[in-house]
Coordinates of C-alpha atoms in Angstrom, one line a residue:
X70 CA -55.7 77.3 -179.4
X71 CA -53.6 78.8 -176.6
X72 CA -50.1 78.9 -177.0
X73 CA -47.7 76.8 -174.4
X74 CA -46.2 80.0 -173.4
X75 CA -49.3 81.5 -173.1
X76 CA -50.7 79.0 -170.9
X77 CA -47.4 79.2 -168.9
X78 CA -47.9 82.8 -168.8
X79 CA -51.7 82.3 -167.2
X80 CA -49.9 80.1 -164.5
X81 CA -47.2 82.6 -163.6
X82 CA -49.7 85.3 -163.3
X83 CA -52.3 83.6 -161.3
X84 CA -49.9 82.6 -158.7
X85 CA -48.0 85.8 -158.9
X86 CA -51.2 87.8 -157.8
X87 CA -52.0 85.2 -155.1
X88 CA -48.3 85.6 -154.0
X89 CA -48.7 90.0 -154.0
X90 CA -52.9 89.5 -152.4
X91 CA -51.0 86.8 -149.4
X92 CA -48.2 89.8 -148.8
X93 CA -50.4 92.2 -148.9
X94 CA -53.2 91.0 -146.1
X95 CA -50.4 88.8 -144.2
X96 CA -50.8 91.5 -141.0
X97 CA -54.6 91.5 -141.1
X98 CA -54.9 88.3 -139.0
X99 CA -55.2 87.7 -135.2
X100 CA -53.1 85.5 -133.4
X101 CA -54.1 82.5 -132.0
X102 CA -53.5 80.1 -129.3
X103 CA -51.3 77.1 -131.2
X104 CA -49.3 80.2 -132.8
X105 CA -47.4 81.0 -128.7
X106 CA -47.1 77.1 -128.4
X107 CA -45.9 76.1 -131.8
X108 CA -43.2 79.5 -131.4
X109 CA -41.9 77.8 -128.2
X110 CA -41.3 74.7 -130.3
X111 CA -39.5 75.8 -132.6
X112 CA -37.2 78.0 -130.2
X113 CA -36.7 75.3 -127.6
X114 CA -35.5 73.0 -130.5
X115 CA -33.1 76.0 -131.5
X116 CA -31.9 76.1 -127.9
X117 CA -31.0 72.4 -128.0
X118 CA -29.2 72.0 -130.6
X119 CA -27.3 75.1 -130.3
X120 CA -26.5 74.0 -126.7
X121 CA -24.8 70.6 -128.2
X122 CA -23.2 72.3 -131.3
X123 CA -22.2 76.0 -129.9
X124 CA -23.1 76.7 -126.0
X125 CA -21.4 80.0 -126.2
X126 CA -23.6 81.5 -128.7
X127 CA -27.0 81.0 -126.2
X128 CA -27.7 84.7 -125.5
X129 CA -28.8 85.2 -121.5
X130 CA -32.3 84.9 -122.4
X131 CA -32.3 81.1 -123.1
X132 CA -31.3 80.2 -119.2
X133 CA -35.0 81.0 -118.7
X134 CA -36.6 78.6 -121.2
X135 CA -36.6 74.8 -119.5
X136 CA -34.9 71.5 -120.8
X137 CA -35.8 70.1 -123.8
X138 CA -36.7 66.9 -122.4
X139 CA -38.7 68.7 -120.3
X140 CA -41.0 70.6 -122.6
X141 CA -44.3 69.4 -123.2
X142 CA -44.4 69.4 -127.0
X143 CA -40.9 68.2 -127.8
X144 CA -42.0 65.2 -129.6
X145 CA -43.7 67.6 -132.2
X146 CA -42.1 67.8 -135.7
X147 CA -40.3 70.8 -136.0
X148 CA -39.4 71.6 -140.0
X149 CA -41.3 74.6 -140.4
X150 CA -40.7 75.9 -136.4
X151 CA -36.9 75.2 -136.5
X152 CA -36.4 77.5 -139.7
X153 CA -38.8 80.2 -138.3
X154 CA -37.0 80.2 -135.1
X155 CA -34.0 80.6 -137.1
X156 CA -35.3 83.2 -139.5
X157 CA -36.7 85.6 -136.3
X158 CA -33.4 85.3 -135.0
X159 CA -30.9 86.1 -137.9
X160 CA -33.5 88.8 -138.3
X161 CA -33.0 90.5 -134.6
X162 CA -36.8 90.5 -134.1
X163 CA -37.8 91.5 -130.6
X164 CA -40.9 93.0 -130.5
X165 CA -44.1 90.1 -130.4
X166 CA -46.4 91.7 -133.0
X167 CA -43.7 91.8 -135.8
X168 CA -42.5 88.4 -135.2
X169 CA -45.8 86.8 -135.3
X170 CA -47.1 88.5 -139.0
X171 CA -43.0 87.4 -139.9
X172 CA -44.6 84.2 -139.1
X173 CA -47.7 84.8 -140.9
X174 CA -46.2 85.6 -144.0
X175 CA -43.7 82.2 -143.5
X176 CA -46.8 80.2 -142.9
X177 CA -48.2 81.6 -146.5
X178 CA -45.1 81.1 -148.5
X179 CA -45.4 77.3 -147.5
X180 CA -49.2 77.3 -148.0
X181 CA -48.3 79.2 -151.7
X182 CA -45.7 76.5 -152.6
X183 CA -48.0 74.0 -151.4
X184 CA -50.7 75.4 -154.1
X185 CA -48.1 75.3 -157.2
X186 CA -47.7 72.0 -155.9
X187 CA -51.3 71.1 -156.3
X188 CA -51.3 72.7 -160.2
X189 CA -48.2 70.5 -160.9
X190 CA -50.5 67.7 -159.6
X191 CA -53.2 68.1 -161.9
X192 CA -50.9 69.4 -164.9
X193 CA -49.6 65.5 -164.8
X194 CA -52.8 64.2 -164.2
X195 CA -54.7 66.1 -167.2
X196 CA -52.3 67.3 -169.2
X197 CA -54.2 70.7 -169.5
X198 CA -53.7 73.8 -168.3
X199 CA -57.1 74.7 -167.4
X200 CA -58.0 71.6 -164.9
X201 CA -54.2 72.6 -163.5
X202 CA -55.7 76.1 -162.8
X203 CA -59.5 74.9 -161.7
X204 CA -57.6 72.4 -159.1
X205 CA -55.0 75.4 -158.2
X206 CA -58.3 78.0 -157.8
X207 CA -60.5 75.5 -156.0
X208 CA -57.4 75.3 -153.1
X209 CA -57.3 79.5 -152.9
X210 CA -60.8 80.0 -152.9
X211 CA -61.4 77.5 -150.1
X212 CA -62.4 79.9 -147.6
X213 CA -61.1 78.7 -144.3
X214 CA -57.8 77.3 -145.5
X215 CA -57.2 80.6 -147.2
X216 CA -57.6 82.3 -143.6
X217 CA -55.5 79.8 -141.8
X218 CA -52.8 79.5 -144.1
X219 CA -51.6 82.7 -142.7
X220 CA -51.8 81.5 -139.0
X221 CA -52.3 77.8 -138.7
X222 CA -48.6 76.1 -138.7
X223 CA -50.0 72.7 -137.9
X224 CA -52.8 71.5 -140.6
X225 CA -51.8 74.3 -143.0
X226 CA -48.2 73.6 -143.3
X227 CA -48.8 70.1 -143.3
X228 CA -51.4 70.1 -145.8
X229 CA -48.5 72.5 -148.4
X230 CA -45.9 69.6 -147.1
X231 CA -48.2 66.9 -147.9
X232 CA -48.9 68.5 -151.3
X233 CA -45.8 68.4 -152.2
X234 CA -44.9 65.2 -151.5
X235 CA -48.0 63.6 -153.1
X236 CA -46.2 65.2 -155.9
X237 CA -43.2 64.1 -155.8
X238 CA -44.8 60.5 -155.0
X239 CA -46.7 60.6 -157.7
X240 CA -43.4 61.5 -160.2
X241 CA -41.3 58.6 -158.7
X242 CA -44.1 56.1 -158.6
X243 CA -44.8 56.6 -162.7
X244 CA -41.0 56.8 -163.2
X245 CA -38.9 55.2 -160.6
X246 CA -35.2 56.6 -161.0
X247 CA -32.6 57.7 -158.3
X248 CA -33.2 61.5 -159.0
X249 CA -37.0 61.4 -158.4
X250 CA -35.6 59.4 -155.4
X251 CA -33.8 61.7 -154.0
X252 CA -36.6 64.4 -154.4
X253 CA -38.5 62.2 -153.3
X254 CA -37.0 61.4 -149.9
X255 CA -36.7 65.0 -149.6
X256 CA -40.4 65.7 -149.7
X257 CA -40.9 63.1 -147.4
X258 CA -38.7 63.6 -144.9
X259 CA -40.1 67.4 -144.5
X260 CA -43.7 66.1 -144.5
X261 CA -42.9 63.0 -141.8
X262 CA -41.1 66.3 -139.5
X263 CA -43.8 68.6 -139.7
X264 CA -46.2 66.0 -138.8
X265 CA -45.6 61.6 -137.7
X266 CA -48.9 61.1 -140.3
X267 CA -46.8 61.8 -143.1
X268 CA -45.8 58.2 -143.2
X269 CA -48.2 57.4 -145.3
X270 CA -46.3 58.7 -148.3
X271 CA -43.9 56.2 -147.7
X272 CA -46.2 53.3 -147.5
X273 CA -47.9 54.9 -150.6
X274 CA -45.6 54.8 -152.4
X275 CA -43.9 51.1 -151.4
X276 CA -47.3 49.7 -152.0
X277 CA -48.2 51.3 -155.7
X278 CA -44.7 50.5 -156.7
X279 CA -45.8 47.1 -155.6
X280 CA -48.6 46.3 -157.1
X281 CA -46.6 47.6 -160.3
X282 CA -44.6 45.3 -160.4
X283 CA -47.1 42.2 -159.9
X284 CA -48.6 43.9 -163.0
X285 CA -45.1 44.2 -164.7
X286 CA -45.3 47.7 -165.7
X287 CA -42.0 48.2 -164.5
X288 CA -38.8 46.4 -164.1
X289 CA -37.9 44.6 -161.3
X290 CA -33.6 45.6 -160.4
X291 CA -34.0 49.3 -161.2
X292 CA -37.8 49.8 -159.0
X293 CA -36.2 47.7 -156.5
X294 CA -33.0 49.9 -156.3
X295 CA -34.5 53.1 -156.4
X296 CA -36.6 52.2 -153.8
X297 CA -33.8 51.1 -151.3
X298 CA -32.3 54.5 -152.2
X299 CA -35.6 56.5 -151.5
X300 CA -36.3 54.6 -148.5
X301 CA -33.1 54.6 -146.7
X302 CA -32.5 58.7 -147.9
X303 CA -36.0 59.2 -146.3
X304 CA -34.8 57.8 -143.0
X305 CA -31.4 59.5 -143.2
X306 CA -33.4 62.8 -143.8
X307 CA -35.7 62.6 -141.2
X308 CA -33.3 61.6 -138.4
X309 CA -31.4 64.6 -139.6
X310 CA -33.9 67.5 -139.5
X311 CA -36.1 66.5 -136.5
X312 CA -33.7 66.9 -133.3
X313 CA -36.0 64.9 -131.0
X314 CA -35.1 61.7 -132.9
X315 CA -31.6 62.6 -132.4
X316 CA -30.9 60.3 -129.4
X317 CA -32.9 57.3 -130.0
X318 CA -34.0 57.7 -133.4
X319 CA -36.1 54.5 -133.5
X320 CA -37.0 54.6 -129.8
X321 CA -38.4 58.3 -130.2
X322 CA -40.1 57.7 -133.6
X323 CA -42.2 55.2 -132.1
X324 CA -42.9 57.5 -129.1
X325 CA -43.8 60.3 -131.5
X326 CA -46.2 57.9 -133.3
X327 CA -48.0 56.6 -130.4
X328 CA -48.1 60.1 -129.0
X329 CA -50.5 61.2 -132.5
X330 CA -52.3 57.9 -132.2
X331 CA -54.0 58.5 -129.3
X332 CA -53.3 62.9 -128.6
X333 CA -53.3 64.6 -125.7
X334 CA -56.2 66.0 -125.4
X335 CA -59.4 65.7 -123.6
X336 CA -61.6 69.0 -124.5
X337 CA -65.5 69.3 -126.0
X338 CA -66.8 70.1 -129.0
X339 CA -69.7 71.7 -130.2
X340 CA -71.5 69.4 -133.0
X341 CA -74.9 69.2 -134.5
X342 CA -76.1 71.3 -131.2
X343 CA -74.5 68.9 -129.0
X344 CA -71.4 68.6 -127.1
X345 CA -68.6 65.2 -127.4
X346 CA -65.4 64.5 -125.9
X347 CA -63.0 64.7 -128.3
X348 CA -62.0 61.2 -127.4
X349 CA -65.4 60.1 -128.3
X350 CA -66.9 61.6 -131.5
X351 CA -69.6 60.6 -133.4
X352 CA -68.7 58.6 -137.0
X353 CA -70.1 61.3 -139.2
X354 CA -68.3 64.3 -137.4
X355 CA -65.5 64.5 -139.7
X356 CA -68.0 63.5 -143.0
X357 CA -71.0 66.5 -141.9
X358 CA -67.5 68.9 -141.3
X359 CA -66.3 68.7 -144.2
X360 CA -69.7 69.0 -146.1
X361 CA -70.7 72.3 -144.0
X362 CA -67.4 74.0 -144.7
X363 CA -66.4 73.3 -148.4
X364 CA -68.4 75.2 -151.3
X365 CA -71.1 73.3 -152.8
X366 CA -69.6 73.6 -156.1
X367 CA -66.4 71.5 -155.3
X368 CA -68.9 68.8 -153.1
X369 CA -70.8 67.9 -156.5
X370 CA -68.0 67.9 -158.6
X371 CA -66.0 65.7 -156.0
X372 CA -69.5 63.3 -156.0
X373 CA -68.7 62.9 -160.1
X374 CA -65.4 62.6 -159.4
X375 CA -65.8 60.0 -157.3
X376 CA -69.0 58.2 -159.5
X377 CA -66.1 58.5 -162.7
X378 CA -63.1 57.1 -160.7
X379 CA -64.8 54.0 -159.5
X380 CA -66.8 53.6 -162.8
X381 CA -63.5 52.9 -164.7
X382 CA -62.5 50.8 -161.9
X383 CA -65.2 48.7 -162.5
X384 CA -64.4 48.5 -166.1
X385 CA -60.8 47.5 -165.3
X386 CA -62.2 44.5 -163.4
X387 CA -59.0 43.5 -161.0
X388 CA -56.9 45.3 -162.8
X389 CA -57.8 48.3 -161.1
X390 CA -57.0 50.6 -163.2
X391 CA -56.2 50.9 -167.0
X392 CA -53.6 54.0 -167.7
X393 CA -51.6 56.1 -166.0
X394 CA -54.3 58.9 -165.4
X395 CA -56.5 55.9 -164.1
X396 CA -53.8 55.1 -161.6
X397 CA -53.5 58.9 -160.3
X398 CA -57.1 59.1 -159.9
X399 CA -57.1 56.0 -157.7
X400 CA -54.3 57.6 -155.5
X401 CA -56.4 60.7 -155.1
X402 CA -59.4 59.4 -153.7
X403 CA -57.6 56.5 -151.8
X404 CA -55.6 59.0 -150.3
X405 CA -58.8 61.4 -149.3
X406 CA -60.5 58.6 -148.0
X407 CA -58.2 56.0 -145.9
X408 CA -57.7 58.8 -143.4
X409 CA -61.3 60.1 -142.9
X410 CA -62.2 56.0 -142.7
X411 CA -58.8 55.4 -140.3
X412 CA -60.5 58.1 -137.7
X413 CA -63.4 56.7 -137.9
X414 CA -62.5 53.6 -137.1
X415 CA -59.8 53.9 -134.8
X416 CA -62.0 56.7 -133.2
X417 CA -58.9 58.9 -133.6
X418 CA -58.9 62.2 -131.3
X419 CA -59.8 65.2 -133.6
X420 CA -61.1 68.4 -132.5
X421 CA -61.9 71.8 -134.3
X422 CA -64.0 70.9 -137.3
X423 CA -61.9 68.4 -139.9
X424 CA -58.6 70.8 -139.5
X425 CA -56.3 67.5 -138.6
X426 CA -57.5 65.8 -142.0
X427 CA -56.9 69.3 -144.1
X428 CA -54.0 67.5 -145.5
X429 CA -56.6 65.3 -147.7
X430 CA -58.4 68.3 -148.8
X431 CA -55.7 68.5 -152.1
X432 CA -56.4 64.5 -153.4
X433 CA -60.0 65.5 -152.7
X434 CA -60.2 68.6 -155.2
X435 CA -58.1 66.9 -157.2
X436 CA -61.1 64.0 -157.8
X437 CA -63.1 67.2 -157.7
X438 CA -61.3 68.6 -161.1
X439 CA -61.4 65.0 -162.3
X440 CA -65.6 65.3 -162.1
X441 CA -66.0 68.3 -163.4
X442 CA -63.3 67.1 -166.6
X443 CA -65.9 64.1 -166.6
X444 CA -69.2 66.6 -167.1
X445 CA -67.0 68.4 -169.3
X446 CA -66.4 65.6 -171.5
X447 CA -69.9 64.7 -171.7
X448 CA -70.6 67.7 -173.8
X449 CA -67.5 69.1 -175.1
X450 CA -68.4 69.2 -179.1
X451 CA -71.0 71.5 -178.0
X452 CA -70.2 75.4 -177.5
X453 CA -73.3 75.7 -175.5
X454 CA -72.7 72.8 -173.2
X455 CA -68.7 74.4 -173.0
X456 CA -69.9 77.7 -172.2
X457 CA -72.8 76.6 -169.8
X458 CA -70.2 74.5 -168.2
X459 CA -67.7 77.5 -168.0
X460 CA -70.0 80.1 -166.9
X461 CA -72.0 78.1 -163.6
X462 CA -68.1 77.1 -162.9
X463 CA -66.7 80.9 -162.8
X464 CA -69.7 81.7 -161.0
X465 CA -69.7 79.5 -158.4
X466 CA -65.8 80.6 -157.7
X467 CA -67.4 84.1 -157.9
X468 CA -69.3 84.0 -155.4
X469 CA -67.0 82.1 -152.9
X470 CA -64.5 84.9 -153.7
X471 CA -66.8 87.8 -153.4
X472 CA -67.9 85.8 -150.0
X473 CA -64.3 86.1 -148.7
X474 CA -63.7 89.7 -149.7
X475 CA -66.7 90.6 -147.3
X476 CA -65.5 88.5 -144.2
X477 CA -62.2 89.6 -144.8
X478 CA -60.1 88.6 -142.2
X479 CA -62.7 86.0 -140.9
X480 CA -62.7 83.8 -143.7
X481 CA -62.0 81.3 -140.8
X482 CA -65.6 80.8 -140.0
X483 CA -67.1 80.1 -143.2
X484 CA -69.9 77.4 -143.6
X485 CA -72.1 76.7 -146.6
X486 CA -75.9 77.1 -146.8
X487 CA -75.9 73.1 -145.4
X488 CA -74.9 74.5 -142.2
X489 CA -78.3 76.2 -141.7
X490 CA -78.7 78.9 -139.4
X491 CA -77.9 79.8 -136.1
X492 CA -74.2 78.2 -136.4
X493 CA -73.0 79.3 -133.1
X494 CA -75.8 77.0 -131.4
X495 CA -74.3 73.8 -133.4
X496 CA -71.1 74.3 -134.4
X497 CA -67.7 75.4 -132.9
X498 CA -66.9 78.7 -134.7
X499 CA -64.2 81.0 -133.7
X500 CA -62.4 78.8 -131.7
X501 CA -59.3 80.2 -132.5
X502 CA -60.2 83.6 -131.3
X503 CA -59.5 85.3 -134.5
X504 CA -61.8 88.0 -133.6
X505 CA -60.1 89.8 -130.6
X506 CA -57.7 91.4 -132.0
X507 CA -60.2 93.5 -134.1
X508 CA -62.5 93.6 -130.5
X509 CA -59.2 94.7 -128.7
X510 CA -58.7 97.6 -131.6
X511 CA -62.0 99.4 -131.3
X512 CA -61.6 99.3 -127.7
X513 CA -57.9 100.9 -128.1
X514 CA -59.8 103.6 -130.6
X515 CA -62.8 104.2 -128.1
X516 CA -61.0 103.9 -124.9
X517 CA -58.8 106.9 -124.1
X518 CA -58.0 104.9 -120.1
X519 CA -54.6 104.4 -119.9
X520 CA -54.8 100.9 -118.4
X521 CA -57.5 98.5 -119.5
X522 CA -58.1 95.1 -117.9
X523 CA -59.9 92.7 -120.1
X524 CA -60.8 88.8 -119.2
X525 CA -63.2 86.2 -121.0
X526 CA -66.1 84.2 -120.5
X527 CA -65.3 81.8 -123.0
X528 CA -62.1 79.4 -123.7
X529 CA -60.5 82.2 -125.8
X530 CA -56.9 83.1 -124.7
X531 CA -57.4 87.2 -125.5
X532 CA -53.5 87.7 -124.3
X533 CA -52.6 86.2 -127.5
X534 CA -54.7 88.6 -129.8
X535 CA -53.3 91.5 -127.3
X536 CA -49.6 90.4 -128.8
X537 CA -50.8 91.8 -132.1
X538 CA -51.2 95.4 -131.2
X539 CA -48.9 98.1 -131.7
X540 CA -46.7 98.1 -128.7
X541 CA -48.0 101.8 -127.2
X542 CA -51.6 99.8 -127.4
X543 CA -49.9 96.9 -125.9
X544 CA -48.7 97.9 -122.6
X545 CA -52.5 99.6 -122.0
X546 CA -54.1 96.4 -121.3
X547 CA -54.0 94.3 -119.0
X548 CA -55.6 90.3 -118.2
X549 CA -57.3 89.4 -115.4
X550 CA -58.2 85.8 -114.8
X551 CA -59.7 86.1 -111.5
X552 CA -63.7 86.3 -110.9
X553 CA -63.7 89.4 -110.0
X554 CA -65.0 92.4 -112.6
X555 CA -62.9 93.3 -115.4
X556 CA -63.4 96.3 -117.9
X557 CA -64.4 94.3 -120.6
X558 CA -65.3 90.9 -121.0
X559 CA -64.7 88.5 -124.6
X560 CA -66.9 85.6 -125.3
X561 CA -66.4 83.8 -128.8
X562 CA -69.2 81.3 -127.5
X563 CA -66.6 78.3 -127.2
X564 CA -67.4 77.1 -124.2
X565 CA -66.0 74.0 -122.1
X566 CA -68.7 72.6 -119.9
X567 CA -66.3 71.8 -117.3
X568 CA -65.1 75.3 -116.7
X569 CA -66.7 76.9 -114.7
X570 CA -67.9 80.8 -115.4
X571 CA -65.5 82.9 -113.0
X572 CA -67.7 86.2 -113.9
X573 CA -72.1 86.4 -114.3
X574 CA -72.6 88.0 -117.8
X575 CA -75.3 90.1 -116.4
X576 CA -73.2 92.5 -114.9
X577 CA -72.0 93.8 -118.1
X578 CA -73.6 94.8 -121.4
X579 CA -72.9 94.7 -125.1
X580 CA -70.5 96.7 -126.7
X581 CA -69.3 95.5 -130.0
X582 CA -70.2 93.0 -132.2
X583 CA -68.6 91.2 -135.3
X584 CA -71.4 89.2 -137.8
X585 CA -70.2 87.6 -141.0
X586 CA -73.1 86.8 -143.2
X587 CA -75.2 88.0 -140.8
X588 CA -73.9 85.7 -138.3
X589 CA -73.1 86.8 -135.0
X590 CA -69.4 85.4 -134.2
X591 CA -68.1 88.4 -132.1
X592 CA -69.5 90.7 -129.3
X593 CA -67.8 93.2 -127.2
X594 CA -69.7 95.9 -124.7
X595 CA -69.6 98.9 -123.5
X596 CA -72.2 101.2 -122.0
X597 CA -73.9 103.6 -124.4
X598 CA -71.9 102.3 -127.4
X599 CA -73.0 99.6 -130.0
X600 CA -71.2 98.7 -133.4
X601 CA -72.3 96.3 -135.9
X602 CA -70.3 95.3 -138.9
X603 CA -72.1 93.0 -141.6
X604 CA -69.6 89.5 -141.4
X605 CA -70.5 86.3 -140.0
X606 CA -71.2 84.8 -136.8
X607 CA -70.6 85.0 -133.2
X608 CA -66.9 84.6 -132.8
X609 CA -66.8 87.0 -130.4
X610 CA -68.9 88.7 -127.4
X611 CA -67.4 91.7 -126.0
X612 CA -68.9 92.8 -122.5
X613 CA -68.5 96.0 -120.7
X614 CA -69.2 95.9 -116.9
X615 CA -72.1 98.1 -116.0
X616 CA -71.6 101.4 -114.2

């Protein structure tokens, strides 16, 4: 038998080394698009409450930025921007490609806390250490969410937010008492200001509590008062940290709700071959997503999962559920499901493979861990069944992990053998662009020129990935977005039918090119040169005009 301290100690190393492997590769990533936008968030949010609380202390810079009311994005929920704004400023960071891996190592720390909040999850749940750890591994060695938990400060951070809070909900829900509330009400209010969606903790949590008390597992007075306290602390909290609200709280909540209802946003995706509005998606675009892009290993053991959750359901009859651990499971896959079922039906706006919903991804390994504890228990008096059962487990996260080592940084465009072939035809793959700045490198090594000018034939912003080079690279290259020829030309094969091409592709030539599992996901060109590097699929074209 393993000791408690030993199995503590297993903890304590396993998310030690993931804390030293996330420092240690937190500057090998691109930057994207949303990273520019969600900056200016969080440092016109700065601006505006340092204009109401101490004008003086705006530096000179700031008279440049436009009203808060103004800005375009200033009903977004700002607890992870605010605090990085803050942080790059108490630093004295100036130069772009230092600030944004600052940000890439924030964006980790939350996704790392949001992982330890996923082994305290199942640690409740099972009681065991190892189905902590298996729940804690499945999370790291999910291959696109370890890739954008460096750079992706929406659905990353809101996933480690929502995490947490499931947590917390979970605590106060089996014990109602005002310190849990607190906590609680904490959790909450951090989620609800990084994204509106959180609400659902809330409502989680009034309705379990509720139907816990029709069952009288609880007491009435003391459920009731600690959930006035939770509830009202919540609002307090989320008032407090989310300036927008500041005004009109109620007023602006509602504006901010209706606002992720129906978003802003009327682009194409690439799905099953074909392209869709994003305002008009087909019902099983979220369901094939996530079955193309999460290991096959956690899919079955989810599918037992599920089969063992609802089976004890149906034992309970209309009790629902018969113990604690029943009650848990019921949370998890209720809280995996309602949201994927609430896009369907409400024929949400979602774009970008099933990013939007990552924050169910934790309730869904958790049912995960709960199948393969099920197949576990089948057989667990017999050492061959245990050690069968160990060894196709270890494996499987084997060969995820040795799958991410190779496509190292582009973990981002991962997709299981259900995916097929040919992704690039089917699916949206590097739509954040994550391959430029490596396409942008090799031309900075092969390209003695002093001045560069690049452009794209593709929706693929390459002035962002230019942000990430040292700044005597920096200042060589230039953008045009004109039609006419440019030195080289990116194409990550994201294309939006309603743009039209402002350069013909024929009058340049291939000139580098980045495959992960033998994918094709970026090309760049130049004459007489050709690279190939064994990774994954075409993020990225790279075109060098013809001489």
């Amino acid at each position: 038998m393993w000791s408690a301290r030993g199995n503590n100690a297993i903890a304590v190393a396993f998310f030690l080394t993931l804390l030293v492997v996330g420092v240690w590769c937190h500057r090998d990533y691109g930057v994207t698009w949303d990273e520019f936008q969600q900056r200016a968030t969080g440092g016109e949010s700065l601006k505006y409450i340092v204009e109401r609380i101490a004008p003086r202390l705006l530096p000179p810079s700031a008279k440049n930025m436009q009203s808060f009311d103004a800005y375009r994005d200033h009903d977004y929920g700002v607890a992870f921007e605010l605090p990085a704004a803050v942080v790059e400023v108490v630093l004295g960071l100036h130069d772009e490609r230092e600030i944004y891996f600052l940000r890439h190592l924030l964006n980790f720390l939350v996704a790392w806390a949001g992982a330890i909040a996923v082994w305290l999850l199942a640690l409740r749940r099972f009681g065991d250490w190892r189905p902590a750890l298996l729940a804690a591994a499945f999370l790291v060695l999910s291959p696109r969410l370890f890739a954008e938990s460096f750079y992706n400060s929406k659905d990353i951070v809101f996933m480690a937010a929502v995490a947490i809070g499931l947590n917390t909900t979970i605590g106060f829900v089996l014990a109602p008492a005002l310190g849990r509330a607190l906590l609680h009400a904490l959790a909450t209010a951090v989620a609800i200001d990084v994204r509106i969606m959180a609400v659902l903790l809330p409502l989680l949590t009034v309705a379990v509590l509720a139907c816990r008390l029709l069952r009288r597992e609880v007491a009435a007075a003391p459920v009731l008062r600690a959930l006035a306290i939770y509830l009202a602390a919540s609002a307090v909290l989320v008032v407090a940290m989310w300036p927008f609200l500041w005004v009109d709280p109620f007023g602006h909540f509602v504006e901010a709700f209706r606002n992720m209802a129906r978003f802003r946003w009327e682009g194409q995706v690439l799905h099953v071959g074909r392209l869709y509005p994003g305002t008009d998606l087909p019902w099983h675009y979220i369901p094939v997503w996530i079955a193309i892009t999460t290991p096959l290993l956690y899919l079955v053991r989810f599918a037992v999962g599920t089969g063992a959750i609802l089976g004890r359901v149906a034992g309970a009859g209309v009790r629902l559920w018969r113990t604690e651990g029943d009650l848990q499971d019921l949370i998890f896959l209720g809280f995996f499901v309602a949201p994927i079922v609430a896009v369907i039906a409400l024929h949400s706006v979602v774009y970008h493979g099933w990013r939007h919903l990552f924050f169910a991804y934790p309730a869904f390994l958790l049912v995960a861990v709960r199948g393969a504890w099920a197949i576990w228990h089948v057989g667990r008096k017999r050492v061959l069944w245990r050690w069968g059962l160990a060894g196709l487990t270890a494996a499987g996260l084997l060969h995820t992990g040795v799958w991410m080592a190779r496509a190292h940084p582009f973990e981002n465009v991962y997709f299981n053998v259900l995916a097929g072939r040919n992704w690039k035809d089917n699916f949206d793959v590097d739509y954040f662009g994550m391959a430029n700045r490596q396409a942008l490198e090799y031309i900075a090594a092969h390209d003695s020129r002093a001045k560069i000018i690049v452009g794209a034939d593709s929706f693929t912003l390459v002035f962002a990935a230019i942000r990430t080079l040292p700044a005597r690279e920096r200042v060589r290259f230039g953008i045009d977005e004109g039609p006419k020829p440019v030195d080289y030309l990116f194409d990550n094969h994201y294309h939006m039918p309603h743009a039209a091409p402002r350069r013909d592709p024929k009058d340049y030539e291939a000139f580098y090119e980045v495959r992960v599992d033998g994918e094709l996901i970026l090309e760049r060109s130049e004459e007489h040169t050709s690279e190939l590097q064994s990774l994954a699929y075409l993020v990225c074209r790279l075109l060098l005009e013809k001489k």
